[in-house]
Amino acid sequence: GNRSSTVRRVHAVNRAALTQAIKWRLVSHNVALDATPPPLRPADIESPDPEDVEKLVKAGFESMDPVSGVLLYLAAVTGARRGELCGLKWSDINWETGMLTIARSADDKGIKPGQPALIKETKTYKVRTIPLDPLTLDELKRHREWLTDGPGPNVTEDTYIFSDGNGNVRPMRPDHASYVCESAAKTAGVDIHFHQLRHYHASQSIGAGFDPVAVAHRLGHSNPATTMRIYAKALPAQSAQIAASVAGTIRLPERKPALTGG
């Protein structure tokens, strides 16, 4: 069935169009006002545990190949969307500043198996640049060296970090990225699908108390309210810490002993 948000968007467009039609006297009644769109409920998202994500990444490296391991690891530490990871080129990494630019996305919806994915803009049509930590940068350097020393074609700035194997000039198909995660999860004995690695990144960030605006930018959400709505489940754990922290800012006066009634 349709997602609530999609139904609500369609309803809003129809309502606006019919409101205009009344002004133009094309219709006498706005039937959209009689409809009741479904309530908008936040998605109930399960975020995997760190131990399970670690098992998944380990299975990627050890049971499959370094490409699979690095792909799953990068998904968890950047929170990038599946198509965005498949669309990454080596030129998107600035080794001096440690910044990663997410500028495009690979899409294979409706494209037959074996055919290359299309390259398009990101979901929100925005380019974002996010910092990578030194450990991740080192891992990506090792990965590039491994690819360079391998029997495959030359690795250049213009080749994809995750390719479909045909000369590194075509991006990995997103459906293959999902297959990689599925296979590694089966080997590791964990229940994690690819998109949950994005949820993992967000939940860990918000649960650790990081600013939702910064988390929203890292995830490529156009509005931090989206981040908060989706990941509200990560917040209750902080409530007790907030209570103690705020209470600790106010020193209570010492009480005088209560007067005894005579």
C-alpha angles and dihedrals in degrees: 000000000000119000115250092242092055093049090049092050092051090048092051092051092049092047092051092046093050091046088057090045090056090053089052089046091237092127132020099212136036103228090186088073089063093057122089111214116210117267115261108245123186112250112262100232125182112211115206122240119257091243091056093047089051090051090049094051091045090052089050092055099038105034099033122018141290091266090061093044094050092045093054093042093050091048090056098043098044102032087219119159119260094250092046092056091048089051096053119120127195088247088066091072119081102201093191097054097027091232126145119205117210104199108146145024135218116227128189101170108141092001116126120245111271093029118109120259118249119248115225141152122292119274093266093038089240131122114223132187120209131182121245122210120243093254092056092045090052091049091051090049089052090048092052091049090050091052092045093052092045127095092257128101123290117293111229135169089265097053122099120257087221110030134176090246095255098117096309088270095106123061122244110265112249090231088059090051088055090049090052091053092045093051094046091047091052092050092045093046093235132127105231129134122197100260090054089070087066089050089048091056093048096044093047091049096047092040089054089056100253119157110273090219090059091044090050091052092049091050094045095242110157091215128035088215087071090055092049094046094050097042101037088119089071092059108067091071088065095051095085090048090051090051093052094042097050093041088052091062093065122063113210117222118246110262123235113235112272115262112253114229114244 
